[in-house]
Short mmCIF file of N, CA and C in Angstrom, two decimals:
data_model
loop_
_atom_site.label_atom_id
_atom_site.label_comp_id
_atom_site.label_asym_id
_atom_site.label_seq_id
_atom_site.Cartn_x
_atom_site.Cartn_y
_atom_site.Cartn_z
N MET T 1 -1.90 58.80 -63.46
CA MET T 1 -2.74 58.40 -62.34
C MET T 1 -3.36 57.07 -62.56
N THR T 2 -3.82 56.76 -63.76
CA THR T 2 -4.39 55.43 -64.09
C THR T 2 -3.35 54.39 -63.84
N ARG T 3 -2.12 54.66 -64.25
CA ARG T 3 -1.02 53.68 -64.10
C ARG T 3 -0.82 53.20 -62.68
N THR T 4 -0.85 54.18 -61.77
CA THR T 4 -0.63 53.83 -60.32
C THR T 4 -1.88 52.99 -59.79
N ILE T 5 -3.06 53.36 -60.16
CA ILE T 5 -4.23 52.64 -59.76
C ILE T 5 -4.15 51.22 -60.32
N LEU T 6 -3.78 51.05 -61.58
CA LEU T 6 -3.71 49.80 -62.22
C LEU T 6 -2.73 48.87 -61.45
N PHE T 7 -1.59 49.34 -61.12
CA PHE T 7 -0.60 48.45 -60.52
C PHE T 7 -0.78 48.34 -59.03
N ASP T 8 -1.70 49.13 -58.39
CA ASP T 8 -2.02 49.01 -57.03
C ASP T 8 -3.23 48.00 -56.79
N SER T 9 -3.62 47.36 -57.86
CA SER T 9 -4.69 46.41 -57.74
C SER T 9 -4.24 45.17 -56.94
N PRO T 10 -5.14 44.65 -56.05
CA PRO T 10 -4.80 43.52 -55.25
C PRO T 10 -4.68 42.25 -56.07
N PHE T 11 -5.10 42.26 -57.36
CA PHE T 11 -5.02 41.15 -58.25
C PHE T 11 -3.63 41.09 -58.98
N LEU T 12 -2.87 42.09 -58.91
CA LEU T 12 -1.56 42.14 -59.51
C LEU T 12 -0.48 42.12 -58.45
N LEU T 13 -0.17 41.01 -57.95
CA LEU T 13 0.83 40.86 -56.95
C LEU T 13 2.16 40.60 -57.56
N GLY T 14 3.20 41.23 -56.98
CA GLY T 14 4.57 41.00 -57.49
C GLY T 14 4.94 41.80 -58.78
N PHE T 15 4.12 42.80 -59.15
CA PHE T 15 4.46 43.54 -60.34
C PHE T 15 5.12 44.89 -60.07
N GLU T 16 5.66 45.01 -58.81
CA GLU T 16 6.27 46.28 -58.51
C GLU T 16 7.50 46.61 -59.44
N HIS T 17 8.20 45.57 -59.83
CA HIS T 17 9.28 45.77 -60.83
C HIS T 17 8.82 46.33 -62.16
N THR T 18 7.66 45.82 -62.63
CA THR T 18 7.12 46.38 -63.89
C THR T 18 6.62 47.80 -63.69
N ARG T 19 6.09 48.19 -62.61
CA ARG T 19 5.65 49.50 -62.30
C ARG T 19 6.87 50.44 -62.30
N ASP T 20 7.95 50.02 -61.62
CA ASP T 20 9.20 50.76 -61.57
C ASP T 20 9.75 50.96 -62.96
N LEU T 21 9.74 49.92 -63.82
CA LEU T 21 10.25 50.11 -65.19
C LEU T 21 9.47 51.20 -65.99
N ILE T 22 8.17 51.12 -65.83
CA ILE T 22 7.32 52.08 -66.53
C ILE T 22 7.58 53.49 -66.05
N GLU T 23 7.72 53.69 -64.75
CA GLU T 23 8.01 54.99 -64.20
C GLU T 23 9.45 55.54 -64.67
N ARG T 24 10.46 54.63 -64.69
CA ARG T 24 11.76 54.98 -65.19
C ARG T 24 11.73 55.36 -66.66
N ALA T 25 10.97 54.63 -67.42
CA ALA T 25 10.83 54.89 -68.90
C ALA T 25 10.13 56.27 -69.06
N ALA T 26 9.13 56.55 -68.27
CA ALA T 26 8.37 57.85 -68.45
C ALA T 26 9.34 59.04 -68.05
N LYS T 27 10.17 58.79 -67.05
CA LYS T 27 11.11 59.90 -66.64
C LYS T 27 12.16 60.02 -67.71
N ALA T 28 12.65 58.92 -68.29
CA ALA T 28 13.71 59.05 -69.34
C ALA T 28 13.11 59.74 -70.59
N ALA T 29 11.88 59.50 -70.89
CA ALA T 29 11.21 60.18 -72.12
C ALA T 29 11.07 61.61 -71.89
N ALA T 30 10.99 62.10 -70.71
CA ALA T 30 10.86 63.55 -70.39
C ALA T 30 12.12 64.30 -70.65
N GLU T 31 13.29 63.67 -70.69
CA GLU T 31 14.54 64.30 -70.94
C GLU T 31 14.61 64.81 -72.33
N GLY T 32 15.17 66.02 -72.52
CA GLY T 32 15.20 66.57 -73.90
C GLY T 32 16.56 66.76 -74.53
N TYR T 33 17.58 66.61 -73.77
CA TYR T 33 18.99 66.89 -74.28
C TYR T 33 19.87 65.77 -73.89
N PRO T 34 20.73 65.34 -74.81
CA PRO T 34 20.80 65.65 -76.24
C PRO T 34 19.78 64.96 -77.07
N PRO T 35 19.54 65.46 -78.31
CA PRO T 35 18.57 64.77 -79.15
C PRO T 35 19.14 63.46 -79.62
N TYR T 36 18.29 62.50 -79.93
CA TYR T 36 18.76 61.19 -80.25
C TYR T 36 17.78 60.47 -81.21
N ASN T 37 18.21 59.43 -81.91
CA ASN T 37 17.49 58.54 -82.75
C ASN T 37 17.57 57.16 -82.25
N VAL T 38 16.56 56.30 -82.48
CA VAL T 38 16.62 54.91 -82.20
C VAL T 38 16.29 54.16 -83.49
N GLU T 39 17.15 53.37 -83.96
CA GLU T 39 16.95 52.68 -85.24
C GLU T 39 16.96 51.17 -85.04
N GLN T 40 16.14 50.46 -85.88
CA GLN T 40 16.17 49.01 -85.88
C GLN T 40 17.35 48.59 -86.84
N ALA T 41 18.27 47.79 -86.46
CA ALA T 41 19.33 47.37 -87.26
C ALA T 41 18.92 46.20 -88.14
N GLU T 42 19.60 45.96 -89.15
CA GLU T 42 19.35 44.87 -90.04
C GLU T 42 19.45 43.48 -89.37
N ASP T 43 20.39 43.40 -88.45
CA ASP T 43 20.61 42.08 -87.78
C ASP T 43 19.71 41.84 -86.62
N GLY T 44 18.65 42.68 -86.48
CA GLY T 44 17.72 42.57 -85.38
C GLY T 44 18.01 43.33 -84.14
N GLY T 45 19.19 43.97 -84.18
CA GLY T 45 19.63 44.75 -83.00
C GLY T 45 19.01 46.20 -83.07
N VAL T 46 19.46 47.04 -82.19
CA VAL T 46 19.06 48.44 -82.09
C VAL T 46 20.27 49.32 -82.06
N ARG T 47 20.17 50.44 -82.72
CA ARG T 47 21.24 51.45 -82.65
C ARG T 47 20.64 52.80 -82.13
N ILE T 48 21.22 53.29 -81.05
CA ILE T 48 20.86 54.57 -80.52
C ILE T 48 21.97 55.59 -80.89
N THR T 49 21.53 56.69 -81.53
CA THR T 49 22.49 57.69 -81.98
C THR T 49 22.18 59.00 -81.28
N LEU T 50 23.13 59.52 -80.53
CA LEU T 50 22.99 60.73 -79.79
C LEU T 50 23.78 61.86 -80.45
N ALA T 51 23.24 63.04 -80.59
CA ALA T 51 23.94 64.20 -81.12
C ALA T 51 24.80 64.82 -80.02
N VAL T 52 26.07 64.59 -80.03
CA VAL T 52 26.99 65.13 -78.97
C VAL T 52 28.07 65.97 -79.54
N ALA T 53 27.75 66.83 -80.45
CA ALA T 53 28.75 67.68 -81.04
C ALA T 53 29.54 68.46 -79.98
N GLY T 54 30.78 68.49 -80.12
CA GLY T 54 31.68 69.23 -79.27
C GLY T 54 32.19 68.41 -78.05
N PHE T 55 31.71 67.16 -77.88
CA PHE T 55 32.23 66.27 -76.83
C PHE T 55 33.32 65.38 -77.41
N SER T 56 34.33 65.21 -76.66
CA SER T 56 35.46 64.23 -77.02
C SER T 56 35.11 62.93 -76.36
N PRO T 57 35.76 61.77 -76.83
CA PRO T 57 35.47 60.49 -76.17
C PRO T 57 35.83 60.45 -74.72
N ASP T 58 36.79 61.23 -74.26
CA ASP T 58 37.08 61.17 -72.79
C ASP T 58 36.08 61.93 -71.95
N GLN T 59 35.19 62.78 -72.63
CA GLN T 59 34.14 63.49 -71.91
C GLN T 59 32.83 62.76 -71.89
N LEU T 60 32.75 61.55 -72.59
CA LEU T 60 31.56 60.83 -72.67
C LEU T 60 31.74 59.50 -71.93
N GLN T 61 30.67 59.00 -71.30
CA GLN T 61 30.70 57.74 -70.59
C GLN T 61 29.44 56.93 -70.89
N VAL T 62 29.60 55.63 -71.26
CA VAL T 62 28.45 54.78 -71.54
C VAL T 62 28.52 53.66 -70.52
N THR T 63 27.45 53.49 -69.72
CA THR T 63 27.41 52.41 -68.74
C THR T 63 26.09 51.78 -68.77
N VAL T 64 26.00 50.50 -68.23
CA VAL T 64 24.81 49.79 -68.01
C VAL T 64 24.72 49.47 -66.52
N GLU T 65 23.65 50.00 -65.89
CA GLU T 65 23.49 49.68 -64.45
C GLU T 65 22.02 49.51 -64.14
N GLY T 66 21.77 48.43 -63.47
CA GLY T 66 20.35 48.14 -63.08
C GLY T 66 19.36 48.08 -64.20
N GLY T 67 19.67 47.52 -65.30
CA GLY T 67 18.79 47.41 -66.40
C GLY T 67 18.61 48.64 -67.17
N GLN T 68 19.46 49.67 -66.98
CA GLN T 68 19.39 50.91 -67.73
C GLN T 68 20.75 51.18 -68.44
N LEU T 69 20.56 51.67 -69.63
CA LEU T 69 21.74 52.22 -70.35
C LEU T 69 21.89 53.72 -69.98
N VAL T 70 23.01 54.09 -69.51
CA VAL T 70 23.21 55.43 -69.07
C VAL T 70 24.33 56.07 -69.97
N VAL T 71 23.97 57.16 -70.60
CA VAL T 71 24.95 57.88 -71.41
C VAL T 71 25.16 59.26 -70.74
N ALA T 72 26.39 59.56 -70.37
CA ALA T 72 26.67 60.78 -69.65
C ALA T 72 27.75 61.59 -70.44
N GLY T 73 27.61 62.91 -70.43
CA GLY T 73 28.63 63.77 -70.98
C GLY T 73 28.88 64.85 -70.04
N ARG T 74 30.19 65.09 -69.81
CA ARG T 74 30.61 66.21 -68.91
C ARG T 74 31.50 67.15 -69.68
N ARG T 75 31.38 68.41 -69.37
CA ARG T 75 32.24 69.45 -69.95
C ARG T 75 33.18 69.91 -68.92
N ASP T 76 34.43 69.92 -69.36
CA ASP T 76 35.50 70.45 -68.47
C ASP T 76 35.66 71.90 -68.68
N ALA T 77 35.54 72.69 -67.61
CA ALA T 77 35.82 74.12 -67.72
C ALA T 77 37.29 74.55 -67.73
N GLU T 78 38.11 73.46 -67.28
CA GLU T 78 39.53 73.74 -67.12
C GLU T 78 40.20 73.99 -68.47
N GLY T 79 40.95 74.95 -68.56
CA GLY T 79 41.76 75.23 -69.78
C GLY T 79 40.99 75.87 -70.85
N LYS T 80 39.74 76.13 -70.64
CA LYS T 80 38.93 76.80 -71.72
C LYS T 80 38.27 78.08 -71.17
N PRO T 81 38.68 79.10 -71.68
CA PRO T 81 38.15 80.41 -71.14
C PRO T 81 36.77 80.75 -71.75
N GLU T 82 35.75 79.83 -71.49
CA GLU T 82 34.39 80.06 -71.98
C GLU T 82 33.81 81.34 -71.37
N ALA T 83 34.13 81.63 -70.17
CA ALA T 83 33.42 82.79 -69.52
C ALA T 83 34.03 84.01 -70.11
N ASP T 84 35.25 84.01 -70.70
CA ASP T 84 35.84 85.20 -71.26
C ASP T 84 35.32 85.57 -72.68
N LYS T 85 34.61 84.58 -73.27
CA LYS T 85 34.12 84.78 -74.67
C LYS T 85 32.83 85.64 -74.64
N ALA T 86 32.72 86.50 -75.60
CA ALA T 86 31.46 87.31 -75.81
C ALA T 86 30.76 86.73 -77.04
N TYR T 87 29.67 86.09 -76.82
CA TYR T 87 28.91 85.51 -77.89
C TYR T 87 27.87 86.42 -78.42
N LEU T 88 27.84 86.57 -79.74
CA LEU T 88 26.68 87.33 -80.39
C LEU T 88 25.45 86.40 -80.44
N HIS T 89 25.64 85.15 -80.65
CA HIS T 89 24.60 84.14 -80.60
C HIS T 89 25.20 82.87 -80.15
N ARG T 90 24.54 82.17 -79.17
CA ARG T 90 25.03 80.95 -78.68
C ARG T 90 23.97 79.85 -78.85
N GLY T 91 24.08 79.07 -79.90
CA GLY T 91 23.04 78.02 -80.19
C GLY T 91 23.50 76.64 -79.87
N ILE T 92 24.80 76.50 -79.66
CA ILE T 92 25.49 75.18 -79.39
C ILE T 92 25.50 75.01 -77.88
N ALA T 93 24.76 73.99 -77.37
CA ALA T 93 24.77 73.79 -75.99
C ALA T 93 26.11 73.42 -75.45
N ALA T 94 26.55 73.93 -74.33
CA ALA T 94 27.83 73.66 -73.75
C ALA T 94 27.65 73.08 -72.38
N ARG T 95 26.66 72.22 -72.19
CA ARG T 95 26.35 71.74 -70.85
C ARG T 95 26.50 70.16 -70.80
N GLY T 96 26.71 69.65 -69.65
CA GLY T 96 26.76 68.25 -69.53
C GLY T 96 25.41 67.68 -69.61
N PHE T 97 25.33 66.37 -69.66
CA PHE T 97 24.06 65.67 -69.77
C PHE T 97 24.08 64.31 -69.17
N LEU T 98 22.91 63.75 -68.89
CA LEU T 98 22.74 62.36 -68.48
C LEU T 98 21.46 61.87 -69.08
N ARG T 99 21.63 60.95 -70.04
CA ARG T 99 20.50 60.39 -70.76
C ARG T 99 20.39 58.92 -70.39
N THR T 100 19.19 58.44 -70.08
CA THR T 100 18.99 57.03 -69.66
C THR T 100 17.99 56.37 -70.63
N PHE T 101 18.16 55.10 -70.82
CA PHE T 101 17.31 54.25 -71.62
C PHE T 101 17.09 52.98 -70.81
N VAL T 102 15.81 52.57 -70.64
CA VAL T 102 15.51 51.32 -69.93
C VAL T 102 15.68 50.21 -70.88
N LEU T 103 16.47 49.19 -70.47
CA LEU T 103 16.67 48.01 -71.41
C LEU T 103 15.88 46.80 -70.95
N ALA T 104 15.39 46.11 -71.99
CA ALA T 104 14.64 44.88 -71.70
C ALA T 104 15.62 43.81 -71.28
N ASP T 105 15.15 42.79 -70.50
CA ASP T 105 16.01 41.73 -70.10
C ASP T 105 16.64 41.11 -71.30
N GLY T 106 17.97 40.83 -71.19
CA GLY T 106 18.69 40.16 -72.24
C GLY T 106 19.38 41.13 -73.24
N MET T 107 19.03 42.41 -73.20
CA MET T 107 19.67 43.33 -74.15
C MET T 107 21.08 43.54 -73.67
N GLU T 108 22.00 43.65 -74.65
CA GLU T 108 23.46 43.83 -74.36
C GLU T 108 23.96 44.92 -75.19
N VAL T 109 24.84 45.82 -74.67
CA VAL T 109 25.48 46.84 -75.46
C VAL T 109 26.69 46.12 -76.12
N THR T 110 26.77 46.24 -77.49
CA THR T 110 27.87 45.60 -78.13
C THR T 110 28.94 46.57 -78.56
N ALA T 111 28.67 47.79 -78.75
CA ALA T 111 29.62 48.83 -79.16
C ALA T 111 29.11 50.23 -78.84
N ALA T 112 30.10 51.10 -78.72
CA ALA T 112 29.86 52.54 -78.66
C ALA T 112 30.88 53.23 -79.58
N THR T 113 30.43 54.06 -80.49
CA THR T 113 31.30 54.72 -81.46
C THR T 113 31.01 56.22 -81.59
N LEU T 114 32.01 57.02 -81.51
CA LEU T 114 31.90 58.48 -81.72
C LEU T 114 32.32 58.83 -83.14
N GLU T 115 31.43 59.43 -83.97
CA GLU T 115 31.73 59.65 -85.33
C GLU T 115 31.11 60.89 -85.75
N HIS T 116 31.93 61.93 -86.12
CA HIS T 116 31.37 63.23 -86.61
C HIS T 116 30.37 63.81 -85.69
N GLY T 117 30.59 63.87 -84.42
CA GLY T 117 29.69 64.48 -83.47
C GLY T 117 28.51 63.58 -83.11
N LEU T 118 28.46 62.36 -83.58
CA LEU T 118 27.30 61.53 -83.22
C LEU T 118 27.86 60.33 -82.46
N LEU T 119 27.27 59.97 -81.32
CA LEU T 119 27.62 58.84 -80.56
C LEU T 119 26.63 57.70 -80.91
N HIS T 120 27.19 56.64 -81.45
CA HIS T 120 26.34 55.46 -81.79
C HIS T 120 26.49 54.39 -80.76
N VAL T 121 25.44 53.94 -80.17
CA VAL T 121 25.47 52.87 -79.15
C VAL T 121 24.67 51.67 -79.74
N ASP T 122 25.36 50.61 -80.02
CA ASP T 122 24.75 49.44 -80.66
C ASP T 122 24.36 48.44 -79.57
N LEU T 123 23.15 47.91 -79.68
CA LEU T 123 22.60 46.90 -78.78
C LEU T 123 22.13 45.68 -79.49
N ALA T 124 22.24 44.52 -78.83
CA ALA T 124 21.77 43.29 -79.39
C ALA T 124 20.99 42.60 -78.34
N ARG T 125 20.12 41.75 -78.78
CA ARG T 125 19.36 40.79 -77.97
C ARG T 125 19.67 39.44 -78.44
N PRO T 126 20.65 38.79 -77.82
CA PRO T 126 21.02 37.45 -78.26
C PRO T 126 19.85 36.49 -78.08
N GLU T 127 19.77 35.53 -79.00
CA GLU T 127 18.69 34.47 -78.94
C GLU T 127 18.90 33.73 -77.62
N PRO T 128 17.86 33.63 -76.79
CA PRO T 128 17.95 32.89 -75.59
C PRO T 128 18.19 31.37 -75.79
N GLU T 129 18.92 30.85 -74.94
CA GLU T 129 19.19 29.39 -75.02
C GLU T 129 17.91 28.65 -74.84
N ARG T 130 17.62 27.67 -75.70
CA ARG T 130 16.40 26.95 -75.53
C ARG T 130 16.62 25.88 -74.52
N LEU T 131 15.87 25.96 -73.45
CA LEU T 131 16.06 25.09 -72.33
C LEU T 131 14.87 24.20 -72.18
N VAL T 132 15.09 22.90 -72.28
CA VAL T 132 13.97 21.96 -72.02
C VAL T 132 14.31 21.22 -70.77
N ARG T 133 13.36 21.24 -69.79
CA ARG T 133 13.59 20.68 -68.54
C ARG T 133 12.56 19.54 -68.44
N ARG T 134 12.97 18.38 -68.15
CA ARG T 134 12.08 17.25 -67.97
C ARG T 134 11.66 17.19 -66.52
N ILE T 135 10.39 17.10 -66.30
CA ILE T 135 9.84 17.01 -64.92
C ILE T 135 9.53 15.54 -64.64
N PRO T 136 10.12 15.01 -63.59
CA PRO T 136 9.90 13.57 -63.32
C PRO T 136 8.45 13.44 -62.75
N ILE T 137 7.92 12.36 -63.11
CA ILE T 137 6.48 12.04 -62.65
C ILE T 137 6.61 10.96 -61.58
N ARG T 138 6.14 11.29 -60.43
CA ARG T 138 6.20 10.30 -59.39
C ARG T 138 4.85 9.68 -59.08
N SER T 139 4.83 8.53 -58.63
CA SER T 139 3.65 7.81 -58.34
C SER T 139 3.32 7.83 -56.85
N VAL T 140 2.12 8.10 -56.60
CA VAL T 140 1.65 8.17 -55.24
C VAL T 140 0.69 7.03 -54.96
N GLY T 141 1.02 6.21 -53.94
CA GLY T 141 0.08 5.10 -53.55
C GLY T 141 0.34 3.81 -54.19
#
């Protein structure tokens, strides 16, 4: 509630984008499946690792859209008689998922690797080009 009041202030004009980013980040934080880690890499990048046991590479999709990293997993029911199995205990989730991460400007996905049931998504923030712009001074009068 405070967040909405803060961004609705008449003194903060043009910050709708920032408010939307915060709301998207809060929504993404509320998601619980699959579990994940976020690590700081030695080269200054970031590695996100998601536990996706039982998913094959063709069942996973990593995309970047609108400043968000979207990782999706879908389960195919075709060819797998899951409904015919009688489980005594079922602790391994067999459902699809959609996990989103809000990216800062300039963040780039450099790689996605599936290894031993863990999906590693590597991100980097390249050093921005240093731009010096000379402003001409004009004389009046």
